[in-house]
CSV table of C-alpha atoms in Angstrom, one decimal:
chain,number,residue,atom,x,y,z
A,1,MET,CA,0.4,0.4,0.4
A,2,GLU,CA,2.4,2.5,0.5
A,3,LEU,CA,4.5,1.1,-2.1
A,4,LEU,CA,1.2,2.5,-5.0
A,5,ASP,CA,1.4,5.8,-2.3
A,6,PHE,CA,4.3,6.6,-3.3
A,7,ILE,CA,3.4,6.2,-6.9
A,8,LYS,CA,1.1,8.3,-7.1
A,9,THR,CA,2.8,11.2,-5.1
A,10,MET,CA,5.2,10.6,-7.7
A,11,ALA,CA,2.5,10.5,-10.7
A,12,GLU,CA,0.4,13.6,-9.4
A,13,ASP,CA,3.4,15.7,-7.9
A,14,VAL,CA,6.8,15.2,-8.7
A,15,VAL,CA,7.1,13.8,-12.2
A,16,PRO,CA,4.4,15.8,-14.4
A,17,GLY,CA,7.7,17.7,-15.7
A,18,ILE,CA,9.4,17.0,-18.8
A,19,PHE,CA,12.4,16.5,-17.3
A,20,GLY,CA,10.8,14.2,-14.5
A,21,ILE,CA,8.8,11.8,-16.7
A,22,ALA,CA,12.7,11.6,-18.4
A,23,VAL,CA,14.8,10.7,-15.5
A,24,VAL,CA,12.3,8.0,-14.3
A,25,SER,CA,11.3,7.3,-17.4
A,26,LEU,CA,15.5,6.1,-17.8
A,27,VAL,CA,15.0,4.6,-14.5
A,28,VAL,CA,12.5,2.0,-15.4
A,29,PHE,CA,14.3,1.2,-18.8
A,30,GLY,CA,17.6,0.8,-16.7
A,31,VAL,CA,15.5,-2.0,-14.8
A,32,ILE,CA,13.2,-3.5,-17.0
A,33,VAL,CA,16.4,-4.4,-20.0
A,34,ILE,CA,18.2,-5.8,-16.6
A,35,LEU,CA,17.0,-9.5,-17.4
A,36,PRO,CA,17.5,-9.5,-21.6
A,37,ILE,CA,21.8,-8.1,-20.6
A,38,LYS,CA,21.8,-11.3,-18.3
A,39,THR,CA,20.7,-13.2,-20.4
A,40,TRP,CA,22.1,-12.0,-23.5
A,41,ASN,CA,24.6,-15.3,-23.7
A,42,LEU,CA,21.9,-17.1,-24.0
A,43,VAL,CA,20.3,-15.9,-27.0
A,44,LYS,CA,23.3,-15.8,-29.0
A,45,GLN,CA,23.0,-19.4,-28.7
A,46,VAL,CA,19.1,-19.5,-28.8
A,47,LYS,CA,18.2,-16.9,-31.2
A,48,TRP,CA,14.4,-17.5,-31.0
A,49,LEU,CA,14.6,-16.5,-27.2
A,50,TRP,CA,14.3,-13.8,-28.0
A,51,TYR,CA,11.8,-13.4,-29.7
A,52,PHE,CA,10.2,-14.4,-26.7
A,53,GLN,CA,11.4,-12.6,-24.7
A,54,SER,CA,11.2,-9.0,-26.3
A,55,ALA,CA,7.6,-9.8,-26.5
A,56,LEU,CA,7.2,-10.3,-22.3
A,57,LEU,CA,9.5,-7.2,-22.1
A,58,LEU,CA,6.6,-5.7,-23.9
A,59,ILE,CA,3.9,-7.2,-22.0
A,60,VAL,CA,5.3,-6.6,-19.0
A,61,VAL,CA,5.4,-1.9,-19.4
A,62,LEU,CA,2.1,-2.2,-20.8
A,63,GLY,CA,1.2,-4.9,-18.0
A,64,ALA,CA,2.3,-2.4,-15.2
A,65,LYS,CA,1.0,0.6,-16.8
A,66,SER,CA,-2.4,-0.9,-17.2
A,67,ILE,CA,-1.9,-2.2,-13.0
A,68,ILE,CA,-1.0,1.0,-12.6
A,69,LEU,CA,-4.2,2.5,-13.5
A,70,SER,CA,-6.5,0.8,-12.6
A,71,ALA,CA,-5.1,0.4,-9.1
A,72,LEU,CA,-4.5,4.4,-8.8
A,73,PRO,CA,-7.3,6.6,-8.1
A,74,LEU,CA,-5.3,9.0,-10.1
A,75,GLU,CA,-6.1,12.5,-11.4
A,76,ASP,CA,-5.9,13.7,-14.8
A,77,ALA,CA,-2.6,14.8,-14.7
A,78,GLY,CA,-1.2,12.0,-12.9
A,79,ARG,CA,-3.0,9.3,-15.6
A,80,GLU,CA,-1.0,11.2,-18.5
A,81,THR,CA,2.0,11.2,-16.3
A,82,VAL,CA,2.2,7.5,-16.0
A,83,GLU,CA,0.8,6.7,-20.5
A,84,ARG,CA,4.4,9.0,-20.8
A,85,VAL,CA,5.8,7.4,-18.4
A,86,ALA,CA,4.9,3.8,-20.2
A,87,GLN,CA,5.1,5.2,-23.9
A,88,SER,CA,8.8,6.7,-23.3
A,89,VAL,CA,9.6,3.0,-22.0
A,90,THR,CA,8.3,1.4,-24.5
A,91,TRP,CA,10.3,3.4,-27.2
A,92,LEU,CA,13.9,3.0,-25.2
A,93,LEU,CA,12.2,-0.7,-25.0
A,94,SER,CA,12.1,-0.7,-28.7
A,95,ALA,CA,14.8,0.8,-29.8
A,96,PHE,CA,16.8,-1.7,-27.1
A,97,LEU,CA,15.5,-4.8,-29.1
A,98,ALA,CA,16.0,-3.2,-32.2
A,99,GLY,CA,19.6,-3.3,-31.6
A,100,GLN,CA,19.8,-6.2,-29.8
A,101,ALA,CA,18.5,-7.9,-33.2
A,102,LEU,CA,20.8,-6.1,-35.0
A,103,THR,CA,23.3,-7.6,-33.1
A,104,LEU,CA,22.0,-10.5,-33.1
A,105,PHE,CA,20.8,-11.9,-36.5
A,106,VAL,CA,23.1,-9.1,-38.8
A,107,TRP,CA,25.6,-8.4,-38.1
A,108,GLU,CA,26.5,-11.9,-36.2
A,109,GLY,CA,24.3,-13.3,-38.9
A,110,VAL,CA,24.5,-12.1,-42.3
A,111,PHE,CA,27.8,-10.0,-41.6
A,112,ARG,CA,30.1,-12.7,-40.2
A,113,ARG,CA,28.7,-15.0,-42.9
A,114,LYS,CA,29.9,-12.5,-45.7
A,115,TYR,CA,33.6,-11.5,-44.5
A,116,GLN,CA,34.2,-14.0,-42.1
A,117,THR,CA,35.5,-11.2,-39.2
A,118,ALA,CA,33.3,-9.7,-37.1
A,119,PRO,CA,31.6,-6.1,-37.9
A,120,PRO,CA,34.0,-3.2,-36.6
A,121,GLY,CA,32.8,-1.4,-33.6
A,122,LEU,CA,32.8,2.4,-36.0
A,123,LEU,CA,30.1,0.7,-37.4
A,124,THR,CA,28.1,-1.1,-35.2
A,125,GLY,CA,28.1,1.7,-32.3
A,126,LEU,CA,26.9,4.2,-35.3
A,127,ALA,CA,24.0,2.2,-36.1
A,128,THR,CA,23.7,1.7,-32.1
A,129,ALA,CA,23.4,5.0,-32.0
A,130,ALA,CA,21.1,5.8,-34.4
A,131,LEU,CA,18.1,3.6,-33.2
A,132,TYR,CA,18.7,5.7,-30.5
A,133,VAL,CA,18.0,8.8,-31.8
A,134,ALA,CA,15.1,7.6,-33.2
A,135,ALA,CA,13.9,6.7,-30.2
A,136,LEU,CA,14.5,10.6,-29.0
A,137,TYR,CA,12.6,11.7,-31.7
A,138,GLY,CA,9.8,9.4,-31.7
A,139,ILE,CA,9.5,10.4,-27.7
A,140,MET,CA,9.8,14.0,-27.6
A,141,THR,CA,7.4,14.1,-31.1
A,142,PHE,CA,4.5,11.7,-30.3
A,143,VAL,CA,4.6,11.4,-26.3
A,144,PHE,CA,5.8,14.8,-25.3
A,145,GLU,CA,3.6,16.4,-28.8
A,146,ARG,CA,6.9,18.7,-29.1
A,147,PRO,CA,7.4,19.4,-32.6
A,148,MET,CA,11.2,18.6,-33.7
A,149,THR,CA,11.3,20.2,-37.6
A,150,GLY,CA,12.8,23.4,-36.3
A,151,PHE,CA,15.4,21.0,-34.1
A,152,ILE,CA,15.9,19.0,-37.7
A,153,VAL,CA,16.0,22.6,-40.3
A,154,SER,CA,19.2,23.8,-36.8
A,155,SER,CA,20.6,20.6,-37.1
A,156,GLY,CA,21.0,20.3,-40.8
A,157,ILE,CA,22.0,23.3,-41.4
A,158,VAL,CA,25.2,23.1,-39.2
A,159,ALA,CA,25.9,19.7,-40.2
A,160,GLY,CA,25.9,21.3,-43.6
A,161,VAL,CA,28.4,23.6,-41.8
A,162,LEU,CA,30.3,21.0,-40.1
A,163,GLY,CA,31.3,18.4,-43.1
A,164,LEU,CA,32.3,21.6,-44.9
A,165,ALA,CA,35.0,22.2,-42.3
A,166,MET,CA,36.1,18.9,-41.3
A,167,GLN,CA,35.5,16.8,-44.9
A,168,ASN,CA,38.7,15.5,-44.8
A,169,SER,CA,38.0,13.8,-41.7
A,170,LEU,CA,35.1,12.5,-42.5
A,171,ALA,CA,36.4,11.3,-45.6
A,172,ASP,CA,39.0,9.8,-43.6
A,173,LEU,CA,35.8,8.7,-41.6
A,174,VAL,CA,33.8,7.3,-44.2
A,175,ALA,CA,36.8,5.3,-45.6
A,176,GLY,CA,38.1,3.9,-42.2
A,177,ILE,CA,34.4,1.9,-42.0
A,178,ALA,CA,35.1,0.4,-45.5
A,179,ILE,CA,38.6,-0.6,-44.4
A,180,SER,CA,36.6,-1.7,-41.1
A,181,ILE,CA,34.2,-3.5,-43.3
A,182,GLU,CA,35.9,-4.7,-46.5
A,183,ARG,CA,39.1,-5.7,-44.4
A,184,PRO,CA,42.1,-5.6,-46.5
A,185,PHE,CA,44.4,-5.9,-44.2
A,186,SER,CA,44.5,-6.8,-40.1
A,187,VAL,CA,46.6,-5.9,-37.3
A,188,ASP,CA,50.0,-8.1,-37.9
A,189,ASP,CA,49.7,-7.8,-41.3
A,190,TRP,CA,52.4,-6.4,-43.7
A,191,VAL,CA,51.0,-4.1,-46.1
A,192,GLU,CA,53.0,-2.3,-49.2
A,193,LEU,CA,51.0,0.8,-50.9
A,194,ASP,CA,51.8,1.7,-54.4
A,195,ASP,CA,54.0,4.8,-52.7
A,196,GLY,CA,55.9,2.4,-51.4
A,197,THR,CA,55.0,3.3,-47.8
A,198,LEU,CA,55.9,-0.8,-46.4
A,199,GLY,CA,54.9,-1.7,-42.4
A,200,GLU,CA,53.5,-4.2,-40.1
A,201,VAL,CA,49.4,-2.5,-39.3
A,202,GLU,CA,49.2,-1.7,-36.2
A,203,ASP,CA,46.4,0.0,-35.2
A,204,VAL,CA,43.2,0.7,-37.9
A,205,ASN,CA,40.7,4.0,-36.1
A,206,TRP,CA,38.1,6.2,-37.5
A,207,ARG,CA,41.0,8.3,-39.1
A,208,ALA,CA,44.2,6.5,-39.9
A,209,THR,CA,46.0,3.6,-39.5
A,210,HIS,CA,49.6,2.8,-37.9
A,211,PHE,CA,52.0,1.1,-39.7
A,212,ARG,CA,55.6,-0.4,-37.9
A,213,SER,CA,58.2,-0.1,-40.7
A,214,TRP,CA,61.3,-2.1,-40.3
A,215,ASN,CA,63.3,0.1,-38.7
A,216,SER,CA,60.6,0.7,-35.8
A,217,SER,CA,59.5,3.8,-36.8
A,218,LEU,CA,56.1,4.4,-37.5
A,219,TYR,CA,53.8,5.4,-40.1
A,220,ILE,CA,50.6,7.6,-40.0
A,221,VAL,CA,48.6,6.8,-43.0
A,222,PRO,CA,45.2,8.5,-43.9
A,223,ASN,CA,42.2,5.9,-43.8
A,224,ALA,CA,41.1,8.1,-47.3
A,225,ARG,CA,44.1,8.1,-48.9
A,226,ILE,CA,44.8,4.2,-48.9
A,227,SER,CA,41.0,3.8,-49.7
A,228,ASN,CA,42.4,5.2,-53.5
A,229,ALA,CA,45.8,3.3,-53.2
A,230,ARG,CA,46.6,-0.3,-54.6
A,231,VAL,CA,47.6,-2.5,-51.4
A,232,HIS,CA,49.5,-5.5,-51.6
A,233,ASN,CA,49.3,-7.6,-48.4
A,234,PHE,CA,51.7,-10.2,-47.5
A,235,ASN,CA,49.7,-12.0,-45.5
A,236,ARG,CA,46.9,-12.8,-48.0
A,237,PRO,CA,44.9,-15.0,-49.0
A,238,GLU,CA,48.0,-17.0,-46.6
A,239,ALA,CA,50.5,-16.6,-44.8
A,240,LYS,CA,53.0,-18.4,-47.1
A,241,TYR,CA,55.2,-15.8,-49.0
A,242,GLY,CA,56.9,-17.5,-52.6
A,243,HIS,CA,59.9,-15.8,-53.4
A,244,TRP,CA,62.8,-16.6,-56.3
A,245,PHE,CA,66.6,-15.8,-57.1
A,246,ASP,CA,68.7,-16.8,-59.5
A,247,VAL,CA,72.1,-18.5,-58.9
A,248,HIS,CA,74.9,-19.3,-61.8
A,249,VAL,CA,77.0,-21.8,-62.7
A,250,PRO,CA,79.3,-22.3,-65.3
A,251,SER,CA,78.0,-23.5,-68.4
A,252,THR,CA,80.1,-26.9,-68.4
A,253,VAL,CA,78.7,-28.4,-65.5
A,254,PRO,CA,75.8,-30.3,-66.9
A,255,PRO,CA,72.0,-28.5,-66.2
A,256,THR,CA,70.9,-31.8,-64.4
A,257,LEU,CA,73.7,-32.3,-62.2
A,258,VAL,CA,72.4,-28.6,-61.4
A,259,ARG,CA,69.5,-28.9,-60.9
A,260,ARG,CA,69.3,-32.2,-58.9
A,261,VAL,CA,72.2,-30.2,-56.4
A,262,LEU,CA,69.5,-27.2,-56.8
A,263,LEU,CA,66.9,-28.9,-55.2
A,264,GLN,CA,68.6,-30.9,-52.7
A,265,ALA,CA,69.5,-27.4,-51.1
A,266,ALA,CA,66.0,-27.1,-51.2
A,267,VAL,CA,65.1,-29.8,-49.7
A,268,ASP,CA,68.0,-29.6,-46.7
A,269,SER,CA,66.4,-25.8,-45.6
A,270,GLU,CA,64.8,-26.1,-42.5
A,271,ARG,CA,62.7,-22.9,-43.8
A,272,VAL,CA,61.8,-24.1,-47.4
A,273,HIS,CA,58.1,-25.5,-47.6
A,274,ASP,CA,57.6,-28.9,-48.7
A,275,ASP,CA,54.2,-27.3,-49.7
A,276,PRO,CA,54.0,-25.6,-52.4
A,277,ALA,CA,57.6,-28.1,-54.0
A,278,PRO,CA,60.3,-26.1,-54.2
A,279,LEU,CA,60.8,-25.0,-58.2
A,280,ILE,CA,64.1,-25.4,-60.4
A,281,ARG,CA,64.5,-23.8,-63.4
A,282,VAL,CA,67.0,-23.3,-65.9
A,283,SER,CA,66.1,-19.6,-67.0
A,284,GLY,CA,69.1,-18.6,-69.1
A,285,ALA,CA,71.8,-19.6,-70.6
A,286,GLY,CA,75.8,-17.3,-71.9
A,287,GLY,CA,79.0,-17.5,-70.4
A,288,SER,CA,77.0,-18.9,-67.9
A,289,TYR,CA,73.5,-20.8,-66.8
A,290,LYS,CA,71.4,-19.1,-64.9
A,291,TYR,CA,69.0,-21.0,-62.9
A,292,MET,CA,65.6,-19.9,-60.8
A,293,ILE,CA,65.3,-21.1,-57.3
A,294,TYR,CA,61.5,-20.8,-56.2
A,295,VAL,CA,60.9,-21.6,-52.8
A,296,HIS,CA,58.2,-20.9,-50.0
A,297,PHE,CA,58.8,-19.4,-46.5
A,298,ASP,CA,55.8,-19.3,-43.6
A,299,ASN,CA,55.4,-15.2,-44.2
A,300,TYR,CA,56.9,-12.6,-45.3
A,301,GLN,CA,59.1,-11.4,-42.2
A,302,THR,CA,61.0,-14.2,-41.7
A,303,HIS,CA,61.7,-14.6,-45.2
A,304,PHE,CA,65.0,-12.7,-45.6
A,305,ALA,CA,66.9,-15.5,-42.9
A,306,GLY,CA,64.9,-17.9,-44.6
A,307,ILE,CA,66.7,-17.4,-47.7
A,308,ASP,CA,69.3,-16.6,-45.8
A,309,ASP,CA,69.3,-20.3,-44.5
A,310,LEU,CA,68.8,-21.4,-48.3
A,311,LEU,CA,71.4,-20.1,-49.6
A,312,MET,CA,74.3,-21.3,-47.6
A,313,GLN,CA,72.2,-24.8,-48.3
A,314,VAL,CA,73.0,-24.2,-51.6
A,315,TRP,CA,76.8,-23.5,-51.1
A,316,ILE,CA,77.5,-26.4,-48.8
A,317,GLN,CA,75.6,-28.5,-52.0
A,318,CYS,CA,77.8,-26.5,-55.1
A,319,ALA,CA,80.7,-27.9,-52.5
A,320,ARG,CA,80.1,-31.3,-52.4
A,321,HIS,CA,79.7,-31.7,-55.5
A,322,GLY,CA,82.7,-29.5,-56.8
A,323,ILE,CA,80.9,-26.9,-58.4
A,324,VAL,CA,81.6,-23.5,-58.1
A,325,PRO,CA,78.7,-20.6,-58.5
A,326,SER,CA,80.3,-18.2,-61.4
A,327,ALA,CA,79.8,-14.4,-60.4
A,328,VAL,CA,78.4,-12.6,-62.9
A,329,THR,CA,80.3,-11.1,-65.8
A,330,SER,CA,79.9,-9.1,-69.0
A,331,GLU,CA,82.2,-9.3,-72.1
A,332,VAL,CA,83.7,-6.1,-73.3
A,333,ILE,CA,85.5,-5.2,-76.3
A,334,LEU,CA,88.4,-3.2,-76.4
A,335,ARG,CA,89.4,-1.8,-80.0
A,336,ARG,CA,92.9,0.6,-79.8
A,337,GLY,CA,92.5,2.6,-83.0
A,338,VAL,CA,94.5,6.0,-84.9
A,339,ALA,CA,91.8,8.7,-85.6
A,340,GLU,CA,92.3,9.3,-89.4
A,341,GLU,CA,93.3,13.3,-90.6
A,342,ILE,CA,91.4,14.4,-93.6
A,343,LYS,CA,93.7,17.0,-94.5
A,344,GLU,CA,92.6,19.9,-97.6
A,345,PRO,CA,93.2,18.7,-101.2
A,346,SER,CA,96.3,21.3,-102.6
A,347,PRO,CA,96.2,22.9,-105.7
A,348,HIS,CA,98.0,19.7,-107.5
A,349,ASP,CA,95.5,17.4,-106.4
A,350,LEU,CA,92.5,19.5,-107.5
A,351,LEU,CA,94.0,20.2,-111.4
A,352,ALA,CA,94.6,15.6,-111.3
A,353,GLU,CA,90.3,15.7,-110.5
A,354,ILE,CA,89.8,18.0,-113.3
A,355,GLU,CA,88.7,16.2,-116.4
A,356,LEU,CA,89.7,19.6,-119.0
A,357,PHE,CA,93.0,18.5,-117.6
A,358,ALA,CA,93.4,15.0,-116.8
A,359,ALA,CA,95.8,14.7,-120.1
A,360,LEU,CA,97.9,17.2,-119.0
A,361,ASP,CA,101.3,15.1,-117.5
A,362,GLU,CA,102.5,15.8,-114.8
A,363,GLU,CA,105.2,17.9,-115.1
A,364,SER,CA,102.9,20.0,-117.3
A,365,ARG,CA,100.2,20.3,-114.0
A,366,ARG,CA,103.2,21.6,-111.7
A,367,LEU,CA,103.9,24.4,-114.1
A,368,LEU,CA,100.0,24.7,-114.2
A,369,VAL,CA,100.0,24.7,-110.9
A,370,GLY,CA,103.2,26.7,-110.3
A,371,GLY,CA,101.0,29.9,-111.8
A,372,MET,CA,97.7,29.7,-110.6
A,373,LYS,CA,95.8,31.7,-107.8
A,374,LEU,CA,93.0,29.7,-105.2
A,375,HIS,CA,89.8,31.1,-105.2
A,376,ALA,CA,86.9,29.8,-103.9
A,377,VAL,CA,83.9,30.0,-106.3
A,378,ARG,CA,80.1,29.2,-104.9
A,379,LEU,CA,77.8,26.7,-106.6
A,380,GLY,CA,76.3,29.0,-109.4
A,381,ASN,CA,78.0,31.1,-110.2
A,382,ASP,CA,80.6,31.9,-113.5
A,383,VAL,CA,84.0,30.9,-113.2
A,384,VAL,CA,84.7,32.2,-116.8
A,385,ARG,CA,83.1,34.6,-119.2
A,386,GLN,CA,82.9,34.9,-123.8
A,387,PHE,CA,84.8,37.6,-124.2
A,388,ALA,CA,84.7,38.8,-120.2
A,389,HIS,CA,88.9,39.4,-121.0
A,390,ARG,CA,89.5,40.7,-124.2
A,391,VAL,CA,93.2,40.5,-125.5
C-alpha cells in the first residue's frame, strides 16, 4: 500500500514535468533491461528466445501501466504522466530490442557469414546510436507532442557547416568504415602501398592506419588515402610467402646435375616449405647458365632469414659436388685505333680531278700550278665568261 501511495505522489506532484518523466523513464528502462542483458549469452546461442523475451518485456511494460492506472485513483495529470512514462519506456525498449536484433541477425549473422570476421565496432556503434536517436525523436514527437522540425532544420544547417569544415576528417571516417568492412588487411599483417610505404599494421582507427616499418618507426596514413591506393598484403590470402632468385653456374657443368644439387639444397633448408614444393628451372644461358630457385617460406617477415639459410645450403651442396657458382660477368671488347687525319686537297690534286686537265702529264700540271691562284667559288656562280677579257 505504501508503494502505491509513493507512485501516486510521484505521478501527481513530482514527475509531471518533461525532466521528471525522462528521469523516471530512464530508471524504469534500466531496471527492465537487466533481464535481457543477463540472458544475452543464452539468447545468442538460442536465437528464438529473443522473440519470446522481446514480447515478454513489452507485455510487462503495458501490463504494469494498466495495473497502475486501474489500482490508483489518479487524477488526469497523474494518468497522463503514467501514460507518458510507459510510452517513453516503450520507445527506449524498442530501440534496445532493435539493437539486439541487429547484433543477433545482422552483425553476428549475415555480416559474419559474408565477410568471415566480426563487424567493426565503429559501424555497430553508429547503428546503435541511430536507433536511440530515432527513439528520442519518437518520444519528443509522439509522447510530448513537441515538433522537432526546427531542431532538425537547425541540425541540418550545423551538420552542413561542420561537413564543409571537416570534409577531410569525414572522408577518413567513411574510408575507415569501408576498410573495416572490406578488411583488406588486419592487425599484424605486412602491407605495402603503391607509394612505397611498407610496414606491419599496428592499429586501424576511425581516422588513420598505423604501420610499423622495418626500422621500428611508425607510419600514420589517413584512411582516405589508403582507400584510393593499391594495397599489397603480404599475408593474404595465406601467410606463406613465395620468393625466387637466380644462381649462376658455369655452362660446363651439366644442367641436370645442377638442378639436382639446387633441389637438394632447398630440401635440406629447414625454412623452406615442402608444400608447395621447391621449383628449379633453367632461366638463361650465356657465358654461364642461370638457374631460378622458387620456394615458399612461413611468411614475408621471416623470408629474409629463410633466404640466408637456403643460400648457405646451396653453397654446401655445390661444394660437395665440386661446383663453383660463377659471378655474373659481362664481355667487353676494346679496340685500339688511330684517328684518321683529313687533309685539305692541294692545287695539284684539284687539277688532277678536273677532266679538262686530265690529259696533261705531271710536269705540265706542275708548271700550271706554279702560276695558279686558288679562289673559292660558290655553287652557281660563273667562273669564266665569254669575251670577259679581250687581248
